[in-house]
Coordinates of C-alpha atoms in Angstrom, one line a residue:
Chain A
M1 CA 5.1 -58.4 -61.3
A2 CA 4.1 -54.9 -60.5
E3 CA 1.8 -53.1 -63.0
L4 CA 3.8 -50.7 -65.1
N5 CA 2.5 -47.1 -65.2
P6 CA 0.9 -47.1 -68.7
L7 CA 2.3 -43.6 -69.5
R8 CA 5.8 -44.3 -68.5
F9 CA 7.3 -46.1 -71.4
R10 CA 10.5 -47.2 -69.6
D11 CA 10.4 -51.0 -69.8
P12 CA 14.1 -52.0 -69.5
K13 CA 13.6 -55.2 -71.6
R14 CA 12.1 -53.4 -74.5
A15 CA 14.8 -50.7 -74.2
E16 CA 17.6 -53.3 -74.3
A17 CA 16.0 -54.9 -77.4
L18 CA 15.6 -51.6 -79.2
A19 CA 19.2 -50.6 -78.4
A20 CA 20.5 -53.9 -79.7
A21 CA 18.5 -53.5 -82.9
I22 CA 19.8 -49.9 -83.3
G23 CA 23.4 -51.2 -83.0
K24 CA 22.7 -53.9 -85.6
V25 CA 21.1 -51.5 -88.1
C26 CA 23.9 -48.9 -87.7
A27 CA 26.5 -51.7 -88.4
E28 CA 24.5 -52.6 -91.6
I29 CA 24.5 -48.9 -92.7
G30 CA 28.2 -48.8 -92.0
R31 CA 28.8 -45.1 -92.4
D32 CA 30.5 -43.0 -89.7
P33 CA 28.9 -40.9 -88.5
I34 CA 25.2 -41.4 -89.2
T35 CA 23.6 -38.1 -88.0
L36 CA 20.1 -37.8 -86.8
M37 CA 18.7 -34.4 -85.5
H38 CA 15.9 -33.9 -83.1
V39 CA 14.3 -30.5 -82.6
C40 CA 13.0 -30.5 -79.1
G41 CA 14.4 -29.6 -75.7
S42 CA 12.3 -32.3 -74.1
H43 CA 13.9 -34.9 -76.4
E44 CA 17.4 -33.7 -75.3
Q45 CA 16.3 -33.8 -71.6
A46 CA 15.1 -37.4 -72.0
I47 CA 18.2 -38.5 -74.0
A48 CA 20.6 -36.9 -71.4
R49 CA 18.7 -37.8 -68.3
F50 CA 18.3 -41.4 -69.1
G51 CA 21.8 -41.6 -70.6
L52 CA 20.5 -42.9 -73.9
R53 CA 23.6 -41.9 -75.8
T54 CA 25.5 -44.6 -73.8
A55 CA 23.3 -47.2 -75.5
L56 CA 23.9 -45.9 -79.0
P57 CA 26.7 -47.2 -81.3
K58 CA 29.7 -45.0 -81.9
N59 CA 28.9 -44.3 -85.5
L60 CA 25.5 -42.8 -84.6
E61 CA 25.2 -39.1 -83.6
V62 CA 21.9 -37.8 -82.3
I63 CA 22.1 -34.0 -82.2
M64 CA 19.8 -31.3 -81.0
G65 CA 18.6 -28.7 -83.5
P66 CA 16.7 -25.5 -83.0
G67 CA 14.3 -27.1 -80.5
C68 CA 14.5 -24.7 -77.6
P69 CA 12.0 -21.9 -78.1
V70 CA 13.7 -19.7 -75.5
C71 CA 17.1 -20.1 -77.2
I72 CA 15.9 -19.1 -80.6
T73 CA 14.0 -16.0 -79.3
D74 CA 15.9 -13.2 -81.1
L75 CA 17.8 -10.5 -79.3
P76 CA 15.5 -7.7 -80.4
E77 CA 12.5 -9.6 -79.1
V78 CA 14.1 -9.9 -75.7
D79 CA 14.9 -6.2 -75.9
E80 CA 11.3 -5.4 -76.6
G81 CA 10.2 -7.3 -73.5
V82 CA 13.0 -5.5 -71.4
A83 CA 12.0 -2.1 -72.9
L84 CA 8.4 -2.6 -72.1
A85 CA 9.2 -3.6 -68.5
L86 CA 11.4 -0.5 -68.1
Q87 CA 8.6 1.7 -69.5
G88 CA 6.4 0.7 -66.5
V89 CA 4.3 -2.0 -68.0
K90 CA 3.9 -5.3 -66.1
V91 CA 5.5 -8.1 -68.1
C92 CA 4.5 -11.7 -67.5
T93 CA 6.5 -14.4 -69.1
Y94 CA 7.7 -18.0 -68.7
G95 CA 10.4 -18.7 -66.1
D96 CA 13.0 -19.7 -68.7
M97 CA 12.8 -16.2 -70.3
L98 CA 13.8 -14.3 -67.2
R99 CA 17.6 -14.6 -67.5
V100 CA 18.0 -14.7 -71.3
P101 CA 20.4 -12.0 -72.2
G102 CA 19.2 -9.1 -74.3
T103 CA 21.5 -6.5 -75.9
S104 CA 22.3 -4.8 -72.6
M105 CA 20.2 -6.7 -70.0
S106 CA 17.8 -9.5 -69.4
L107 CA 14.3 -9.3 -67.9
A108 CA 15.8 -10.3 -64.6
G109 CA 18.2 -7.3 -65.0
A110 CA 15.2 -5.0 -65.6
Q111 CA 13.5 -6.5 -62.5
A112 CA 16.6 -5.7 -60.5
Q113 CA 16.2 -2.1 -61.6
G114 CA 12.7 -2.1 -60.2
A115 CA 10.7 -3.1 -63.3
D116 CA 7.6 -5.2 -62.8
V117 CA 8.3 -8.6 -64.2
Q118 CA 6.4 -11.7 -63.2
V119 CA 6.9 -15.4 -64.0
V120 CA 3.8 -17.2 -65.0
Y121 CA 3.0 -20.9 -65.7
G122 CA 1.0 -20.0 -68.8
P123 CA -1.2 -17.4 -70.6
A124 CA -4.3 -18.2 -68.5
Q125 CA -2.4 -17.1 -65.3
A126 CA -1.2 -13.9 -67.1
V127 CA -4.9 -13.1 -67.9
E128 CA -5.9 -13.7 -64.3
I129 CA -3.2 -11.2 -63.2
A130 CA -4.5 -8.6 -65.7
R131 CA -8.0 -9.0 -64.2
S132 CA -6.6 -8.3 -60.7
T133 CA -4.9 -5.0 -61.6
S134 CA -5.6 -1.8 -63.5
K135 CA -2.1 -1.7 -64.8
E136 CA -1.3 -2.7 -68.4
V137 CA -0.1 -6.3 -68.4
V138 CA 1.9 -7.7 -71.3
F139 CA 2.3 -11.5 -71.8
F140 CA 5.7 -12.0 -73.4
A141 CA 4.7 -15.1 -75.3
T142 CA 7.5 -17.5 -76.4
G143 CA 7.3 -21.1 -77.7
F144 CA 6.5 -23.1 -80.7
E145 CA 3.0 -23.7 -82.3
T146 CA 1.9 -25.9 -79.4
T147 CA 2.4 -23.0 -77.0
A148 CA 1.0 -20.4 -79.5
V149 CA -2.3 -22.3 -79.5
T150 CA -2.6 -21.7 -75.7
T151 CA -1.9 -18.0 -76.2
A152 CA -4.6 -18.0 -78.9
A153 CA -7.1 -19.8 -76.6
A154 CA -6.4 -17.2 -73.9
L155 CA -7.2 -14.4 -76.3
L156 CA -10.3 -16.1 -77.6
A157 CA -11.6 -16.5 -74.1
G158 CA -11.9 -12.7 -73.9
P159 CA -9.1 -11.2 -71.7
P160 CA -9.6 -7.8 -70.1
P161 CA -8.7 -4.6 -72.1
N162 CA -5.5 -4.0 -70.1
F163 CA -4.0 -7.4 -71.4
S164 CA -1.8 -7.6 -74.5
V165 CA 0.6 -10.1 -76.0
L166 CA 4.2 -9.6 -77.2
S167 CA 4.4 -12.6 -79.5
A168 CA 7.8 -14.2 -80.0
H169 CA 6.1 -17.5 -81.0
K170 CA 7.8 -19.5 -83.6
Y171 CA 6.7 -22.1 -86.2
I172 CA 9.0 -25.1 -86.4
P173 CA 8.5 -26.8 -89.8
P174 CA 10.1 -24.0 -91.8
A175 CA 13.1 -24.1 -89.4
M176 CA 13.6 -27.8 -90.1
A177 CA 13.8 -27.0 -93.8
A178 CA 16.2 -24.1 -93.1
V179 CA 18.7 -26.2 -91.1
L180 CA 18.6 -29.0 -93.7
G181 CA 19.4 -26.5 -96.5
M182 CA 22.4 -25.0 -94.7
P183 CA 25.7 -25.5 -96.4
G184 CA 27.5 -28.4 -94.7
S185 CA 24.4 -29.8 -93.2
R186 CA 25.0 -33.4 -92.1
I187 CA 21.4 -34.2 -91.1
E188 CA 20.2 -37.5 -92.5
A189 CA 16.9 -37.8 -90.6
F190 CA 14.8 -35.9 -88.2
L191 CA 13.0 -36.9 -85.0
A192 CA 10.0 -34.5 -84.9
A193 CA 8.7 -33.2 -81.6
G194 CA 5.6 -35.1 -80.5
N195 CA 4.0 -32.3 -78.6
A196 CA 4.2 -29.9 -81.6
A197 CA 2.9 -32.7 -83.9
A198 CA 0.0 -33.3 -81.5
I199 CA -1.3 -29.9 -82.7
T200 CA -0.1 -29.9 -86.4
G201 CA -0.5 -33.6 -87.1
W202 CA 2.2 -35.7 -88.9
A203 CA 1.1 -35.1 -92.4
I204 CA 2.6 -31.5 -92.3
F205 CA 6.0 -33.1 -92.5
E206 CA 5.4 -35.0 -95.8
P207 CA 6.5 -32.2 -98.2
L208 CA 9.7 -31.8 -96.3
A209 CA 10.5 -35.5 -96.2
A210 CA 9.8 -35.8 -99.9
R211 CA 11.6 -32.6 -101.0
H212 CA 14.8 -33.3 -99.0
R213 CA 14.7 -37.1 -99.1
V214 CA 14.9 -37.3 -95.3
P215 CA 13.0 -39.7 -93.0
I216 CA 11.0 -37.7 -90.4
V217 CA 9.9 -39.7 -87.4
V218 CA 7.4 -38.2 -84.9
A219 CA 8.6 -39.2 -81.4
G220 CA 7.3 -39.0 -77.9
F221 CA 9.4 -38.2 -74.8
E222 CA 9.8 -41.4 -72.9
P223 CA 13.0 -43.5 -73.4
L224 CA 11.2 -46.2 -75.4
D225 CA 9.6 -43.5 -77.6
I226 CA 12.9 -42.1 -78.5
L227 CA 14.7 -45.4 -79.0
A228 CA 11.9 -46.8 -81.2
A229 CA 11.9 -43.6 -83.3
V230 CA 15.7 -43.7 -83.7
L231 CA 15.4 -47.3 -84.9
E232 CA 12.6 -46.4 -87.3
A233 CA 14.7 -43.6 -88.8
L234 CA 17.8 -45.9 -89.1
G235 CA 15.7 -48.6 -90.7
Q236 CA 14.5 -46.1 -93.4
L237 CA 18.0 -44.9 -94.0
R238 CA 19.3 -48.4 -94.5
D239 CA 16.5 -49.3 -96.9
G240 CA 16.8 -46.0 -98.8
R241 CA 13.3 -44.7 -97.8
A242 CA 12.4 -41.2 -96.7
E243 CA 8.9 -41.2 -95.2
V244 CA 7.1 -39.6 -92.3
A245 CA 6.5 -42.2 -89.6
N246 CA 4.4 -41.6 -86.5
L247 CA 5.8 -43.3 -83.4
Y248 CA 3.7 -41.3 -81.0
P249 CA 0.2 -42.4 -82.0
R250 CA -1.1 -42.1 -78.5
C251 CA -0.9 -38.3 -78.9
V252 CA -0.4 -37.6 -82.6
T253 CA -2.8 -38.2 -85.5
R254 CA -2.4 -37.5 -89.2
D255 CA -4.2 -34.2 -89.2
G256 CA -3.5 -33.1 -85.6
N257 CA -5.8 -31.2 -83.3
E258 CA -8.0 -29.6 -85.9
P259 CA -10.0 -27.2 -83.7
A260 CA -6.7 -26.0 -82.1
L261 CA -5.1 -25.5 -85.6
R262 CA -8.1 -23.5 -86.7
L263 CA -7.7 -21.3 -83.6
L264 CA -3.9 -20.9 -84.2
H265 CA -4.5 -19.7 -87.8
E266 CA -7.4 -17.5 -86.8
V267 CA -5.3 -15.6 -84.2
F268 CA -1.8 -15.8 -85.7
E269 CA -0.2 -15.4 -89.1
V270 CA 3.2 -16.6 -90.2
Q271 CA 5.9 -14.1 -91.0
G272 CA 9.6 -14.3 -91.8
G273 CA 12.1 -13.3 -89.2
W274 CA 15.3 -14.1 -87.4
W275 CA 15.8 -17.1 -85.1
R276 CA 18.6 -16.1 -82.8
G277 CA 22.0 -17.1 -84.1
I278 CA 20.6 -19.4 -86.8
A279 CA 19.1 -17.6 -89.8
D280 CA 16.2 -15.6 -91.2
I281 CA 13.5 -18.3 -91.4
P282 CA 10.8 -17.6 -93.9
D283 CA 7.4 -18.2 -92.3
G284 CA 9.2 -19.0 -89.0
N285 CA 7.5 -16.4 -86.8
L286 CA 3.9 -16.3 -85.5
R287 CA 2.4 -12.8 -85.2
L288 CA -1.1 -11.6 -84.2
R289 CA -3.3 -11.0 -87.3
G290 CA -6.3 -9.0 -88.2
P291 CA -8.7 -8.0 -85.4
W292 CA -6.4 -9.7 -82.9
K293 CA -3.9 -6.9 -83.4
R294 CA -5.8 -5.0 -80.8
Y295 CA -4.1 -7.3 -78.3
D296 CA -0.7 -6.8 -79.9
A297 CA 1.7 -5.1 -77.5
R298 CA 3.7 -3.9 -80.6
E299 CA 0.6 -2.0 -81.7
R300 CA -0.5 -0.8 -78.3
F301 CA 2.9 0.6 -77.1
Q302 CA 5.7 2.7 -78.5
I303 CA 8.5 0.3 -77.6
D304 CA 11.6 2.3 -77.1
M305 CA 14.7 0.1 -77.4
R306 CA 17.2 2.8 -78.3
S307 CA 18.4 3.2 -74.7
L308 CA 19.2 -0.5 -74.6
W309 CA 21.3 -0.2 -77.7
D310 CA 23.5 2.5 -76.3
H311 CA 25.3 -0.2 -74.3
A312 CA 27.7 -2.6 -75.8
P313 CA 26.7 -6.2 -75.6
H314 CA 28.4 -8.5 -73.1
A315 CA 32.0 -8.9 -74.3
L316 CA 31.9 -12.7 -74.1
A317 CA 28.7 -12.8 -76.2
A318 CA 30.7 -12.5 -79.4
Q319 CA 32.4 -15.9 -78.6
C320 CA 29.1 -17.7 -77.9
V321 CA 28.3 -20.4 -80.5
C322 CA 24.7 -21.0 -79.6
G323 CA 23.7 -20.5 -83.2
D324 CA 26.0 -23.2 -84.5
I325 CA 24.9 -25.5 -81.7
M326 CA 21.2 -25.1 -82.6
A327 CA 22.0 -25.5 -86.4
G328 CA 23.6 -28.9 -85.5
K329 CA 27.1 -27.8 -86.6
R330 CA 28.8 -27.9 -83.2
A331 CA 28.2 -29.6 -79.8
P332 CA 28.1 -27.6 -76.5
T333 CA 31.5 -29.0 -75.6
D334 CA 33.0 -27.4 -78.8
C335 CA 32.4 -24.0 -77.3
G336 CA 35.3 -22.4 -75.4
L337 CA 33.0 -20.8 -72.9
Y338 CA 31.0 -24.0 -72.0
G339 CA 31.4 -24.8 -68.3
K340 CA 34.0 -22.1 -67.8
A341 CA 32.8 -18.5 -68.5
C342 CA 29.3 -19.8 -69.3
T343 CA 27.5 -21.8 -66.6
P344 CA 23.9 -22.1 -65.5
E345 CA 24.8 -19.5 -62.7
T346 CA 26.4 -17.1 -65.1
P347 CA 25.0 -17.8 -68.6
V348 CA 26.4 -16.1 -71.6
G349 CA 24.2 -17.6 -74.3
A350 CA 20.5 -18.6 -74.2
C351 CA 21.3 -22.3 -74.6
M352 CA 22.8 -22.2 -71.1
V353 CA 19.7 -20.4 -69.6
S354 CA 16.8 -22.4 -70.5
G355 CA 16.1 -25.9 -69.1
E356 CA 15.4 -26.8 -72.8
G357 CA 18.8 -25.5 -74.0
A358 CA 21.4 -28.1 -75.1
C359 CA 24.2 -26.5 -73.0
R360 CA 22.1 -26.3 -69.8
I361 CA 20.9 -29.9 -70.3
W362 CA 24.5 -31.2 -70.8
M363 CA 25.7 -29.2 -67.7
Q364 CA 22.9 -30.9 -65.7
Y365 CA 23.0 -34.5 -66.9
G366 CA 26.3 -34.8 -68.8
G367 CA 26.4 -34.7 -72.5
R368 CA 28.0 -37.0 -75.0
P369 CA 29.7 -39.9 -73.1
D370 CA 33.4 -40.2 -73.7
L371 CA 33.3 -43.7 -75.3
A372 CA 37.0 -43.5 -76.2
E373 CA 37.9 -44.3 -72.6
V374 CA 35.8 -47.4 -72.4
G375 CA 36.7 -48.6 -75.9
Chain B
M1 CA 7.9 -24.4 -70.8
C2 CA 7.7 -26.5 -73.9
L3 CA 6.8 -29.8 -72.1
G4 CA 4.1 -32.2 -72.9
V5 CA 3.1 -33.8 -69.6
P6 CA 0.6 -36.6 -69.4
G7 CA -1.8 -36.7 -66.5
R8 CA -5.2 -38.2 -65.4
I9 CA -8.3 -36.1 -64.9
L10 CA -9.6 -36.2 -61.3
A11 CA -12.4 -33.7 -61.6
I12 CA -14.0 -31.3 -64.2
D13 CA -15.5 -27.9 -63.6
G14 CA -16.7 -26.3 -66.8
L15 CA -13.6 -25.5 -68.9
E16 CA -11.2 -26.4 -66.1
A17 CA -10.1 -29.8 -64.8
T18 CA -8.0 -31.0 -61.9
V19 CA -5.4 -33.3 -63.2
D20 CA -3.0 -35.7 -61.4
F21 CA 0.5 -35.6 -62.9
F22 CA 2.4 -38.6 -61.4
G23 CA 1.3 -37.5 -57.9
A24 CA 1.1 -33.7 -58.3
S25 CA -2.4 -32.3 -58.8
K26 CA -2.9 -29.1 -60.9
R27 CA -5.8 -27.2 -62.4
I28 CA -5.6 -27.0 -66.2
R29 CA -7.8 -25.5 -69.0
L30 CA -9.9 -27.6 -71.4
D31 CA -10.4 -25.0 -74.1
I32 CA -8.3 -26.7 -76.8
V33 CA -8.4 -30.4 -76.0
D34 CA -9.2 -32.3 -79.2
A35 CA -12.0 -34.5 -77.9
P36 CA -14.6 -34.5 -75.1
V37 CA -12.9 -35.7 -71.8
A38 CA -14.3 -37.3 -68.7
V39 CA -13.0 -38.0 -65.2
G40 CA -10.4 -40.8 -65.4
D41 CA -9.2 -39.9 -68.9
Y42 CA -5.5 -39.3 -69.7
V43 CA -4.7 -36.0 -71.3
L44 CA -1.5 -34.4 -72.6
N45 CA -1.0 -31.0 -70.8
H46 CA 1.0 -28.1 -72.1
V47 CA 1.5 -24.8 -70.1
G48 CA -1.8 -25.3 -68.3
F49 CA -3.9 -26.4 -71.2
A50 CA -4.9 -30.0 -72.1
I51 CA -4.0 -30.3 -75.8
K52 CA -4.9 -34.0 -76.4
R53 CA -7.0 -36.7 -74.9
I54 CA -4.9 -39.9 -74.8
P55 CA -7.2 -42.8 -75.6
D56 CA -6.6 -45.8 -73.3
E57 CA -6.4 -48.2 -76.3
E58 CA -3.5 -46.2 -77.8
V59 CA -1.3 -46.9 -74.8
G60 CA -1.3 -50.6 -75.5
E61 CA -1.1 -50.0 -79.2
T62 CA 2.1 -48.0 -78.8
L63 CA 3.9 -50.9 -77.1
A64 CA 2.7 -53.2 -79.9
L65 CA 4.0 -50.7 -82.5
F66 CA 7.4 -50.6 -80.8
D67 CA 7.6 -54.4 -80.9
S68 CA 6.5 -54.4 -84.6
I69 CA 9.3 -52.0 -85.5
L70 CA 11.7 -54.1 -83.6
H71 CA 10.6 -57.3 -85.5
G72 CA 10.3 -55.5 -88.8
T73 CA 13.6 -53.6 -88.7
A74 CA 15.9 -55.9 -86.9
G75 CA 14.4 -59.2 -88.1
T76 CA 14.3 -62.2 -85.9
D77 CA 17.8 -63.4 -86.8
D78 CA 19.2 -61.1 -84.2
L79 CA 19.7 -63.5 -81.3
M80 CA 19.9 -60.9 -78.6
A81 CA 16.8 -59.1 -79.8
A82 CA 14.9 -62.4 -80.2
D83 CA 16.0 -63.4 -76.7
V84 CA 14.8 -60.2 -75.1
L85 CA 11.6 -60.2 -77.0
G86 CA 11.0 -63.7 -75.7
E87 CA 11.4 -62.5 -72.2
I88 CA 9.0 -59.6 -72.8
E89 CA 6.4 -62.0 -74.1
A90 CA 6.9 -64.3 -71.1
A91 CA 6.6 -61.4 -68.7
Q92 CA 3.4 -60.2 -70.4
E93 CA 1.9 -63.7 -70.2
E94 CA 2.7 -63.6 -66.4
V95 CA 0.8 -60.3 -66.1
D96 CA -2.1 -61.6 -68.2
R97 CA -2.4 -64.6 -65.9
G98 CA -2.4 -62.2 -63.0

């Protein structure tokens, strides 16, 4: 028997056993539907790519919440990046951000008009670019706390004076509380994102689990990680428990990566602000604090967005239901634009742009299997 | 961007490491990794930064954890689960025997 790659948790025998157990526990719970929410694009990718929903019973829904940092980047934040690029600043950002629609154009649109926009792999590369030019370089920084830590590390390492950060970083725990508290929320348990928890630790979810009486299970990104986490959440629901469970112990500890957390809170502070299409999330945004404001693009530049707001937004944008999809109220296939007016080639909403958006993932791998046809 | 990709360290140069990600090799930063790392260690990488050393022993413990949840939640009265678990154990013994 060939040795399994120790980091690829894809053993089919274990997967079959976990799926069988999930079916059994769902039958014991008996409700229809039982709704679990995950909050990570990487979870959705794994679920869709490995077709895990085909192994789940019909009375179990696993839906994606606000887990795509690109998708929840608010329209005015995209507009700030676009305005800076049009003002002649070099804007470096992650590849997924390029085609996210702003009010009148995306960063790719600005690039087409001659603005200097460059895709980077991460903040360290943006700093290197700043070192190689005399031009002002703004790193348009998106992502949750895990990504924010890398931005903080890049600042702490002493970037050149022509480098600054436009932070659209977000902090996910308050958003989980917000979607739970929304009227009509059907969320019965959460799968928490393992990579974010690698930084924050799992104990951070305990107040949320206790206050809302929801099981919160920290999960990794391999098929076995996800199936085991689903089973743990269902077992808790059946038994009437609401605890934090860590099913990603190879990467997540109780208190997380403490040096990284200290760094995060030294460089960033939490502020309230909008998550696109969802809600104003108290403490949901990460902004540069104190002495680090000298690297804040919002402090360094007069960002003029008025010219962008003279244009009416894309006519179809009003029909986009990205917000409801990220709040777990609707599925991508419930949107009239999905796969028709809105495709990966011509995206209307941010969920169709990013590789971590639910719509884009469903277009690529197929979404919810139609079990009605196979009984 | 928001991916946690595990890889194995091939070489270290100060605060930078060359890491093998399932066959692709890439240089990443070690500024914020949670523990000292050495060549041969597994690390979780995020946008060019190692964010966590993955201890070898945890890899085996994770599989044991999955099995304990399976036993604990499903019980052993589930014939299919018990059957499959039996097969897993038999396969593991085969590996152990080499």
